[in-house]
C-alpha angles and dihedrals in degrees: 000000000000122000130153138212118194126193116203134192118201110311095342141070115257088180132246112156124165140149138248140218125206139221145171119253094178135263100276115142103188117141095019119163109253097211118088119267113245115252122231106262089223094064093125091129117107118277091230110069117247124244088259092055091048090049090052091052089054091047095050091047088057091047091054092048090051093050092048091048087056091052093251131133091054115193100194097092093232131297146185091319092063109042120171131197132215089259092053092048092050092048093048093047092053092049094046101039101036102042134061120217099213136041134192118246130164093355095306140085119254132186098253119134118222136178119259141169129262110280126185142139120281097175122062115283114231111191123204128183123209131182138203117245092254094067111101118235093245091054091048091053092050095047092046091050092050092049093046092053091046093050090053089051092050091050091053094046098046099034085223122127103260120158144153121257134190090214129072095285122180099267107060121194113193122189108196138159123231095271095047094046092053088053091046098097099099093048092046091052090047093052095042108033111201094019110167123251089241093057091046091053091050088060102035097042100041109162119227093259091058102085099180140339144199134196130193124207120221100179097179092043088229100124094266121117116219098176143009135191125196123191119197126182113244089208090076120107115243098270095051093044091055092045090053090050091052097049101036095050092046091048090047087060090062111281093115106161138062127224127203090215098048107112136200087020146118086218091082126087093221090088092220091135125041103183134047109284134209087258090054092049087057090051089055092047089054093047092055097039110127091229089071121068133205114265095023116147121233090250092054093046100042099091090047092046091055092049094050092045090053091050093049096049101032091235138099124256 
């Protein structure tokens, strides 16, 4: 599956593109906010989905069936069949937290990995979810419940203040269909003043094989996110929607890259796992460990990374 994570400095793309899997966490709606969720202001698209949007829904349903038939999009979080050592955890963290999967070149994004610095949130993260007008109320309730549970989990794992809000917040999750996303420009520019044309095109012109995306804004270019926006296609079936929520929100916290050797992990394009795994929780614990600092290079952080990985796994690197 294709999902992207973009990292932006002020007014320009610094690059951070990655992809996201999706998975169903069930339809429970306990603990839902009772106030209405704000609608994207750019919802000028028709309420009834277009033929193109309906065709995409059919296509993504077939993609999910195919992945499940292959035994992919696992929801078990990893087990005895996918052990990982301290050395593997340290290696995967460095590849995922200190590299970016995509770069900008010639006014477009290309799949070219490049080294970066550690980037994470220092201020509290306030997550909001907004829907296009075409999303039914029952689907909104389910998506909101899934995101709310996930946000609580991320707060526990990272030890960082992460919570849901009914207001605008600073981490915006939009669930939009094809028509609504193409009309999303005014709202995107309102939420992210000064957003580059390249970043706008990445959102407004998402190809079919880009399932969802997220970008984080580091305005001072000091390794500290101030804002993030995730866009998830509402045409996805439940499993893929949830998988996109899991990966895009986690990547928006600072795990911006993917690695073909990370396992069990959602930060791997092989789509074996659809939901955040025990391995991935450890990556987040490492990212928000006080011994690491925003803007550190991999060379500076490597001895600390090895120490934390050993502590988390009970083994030496």
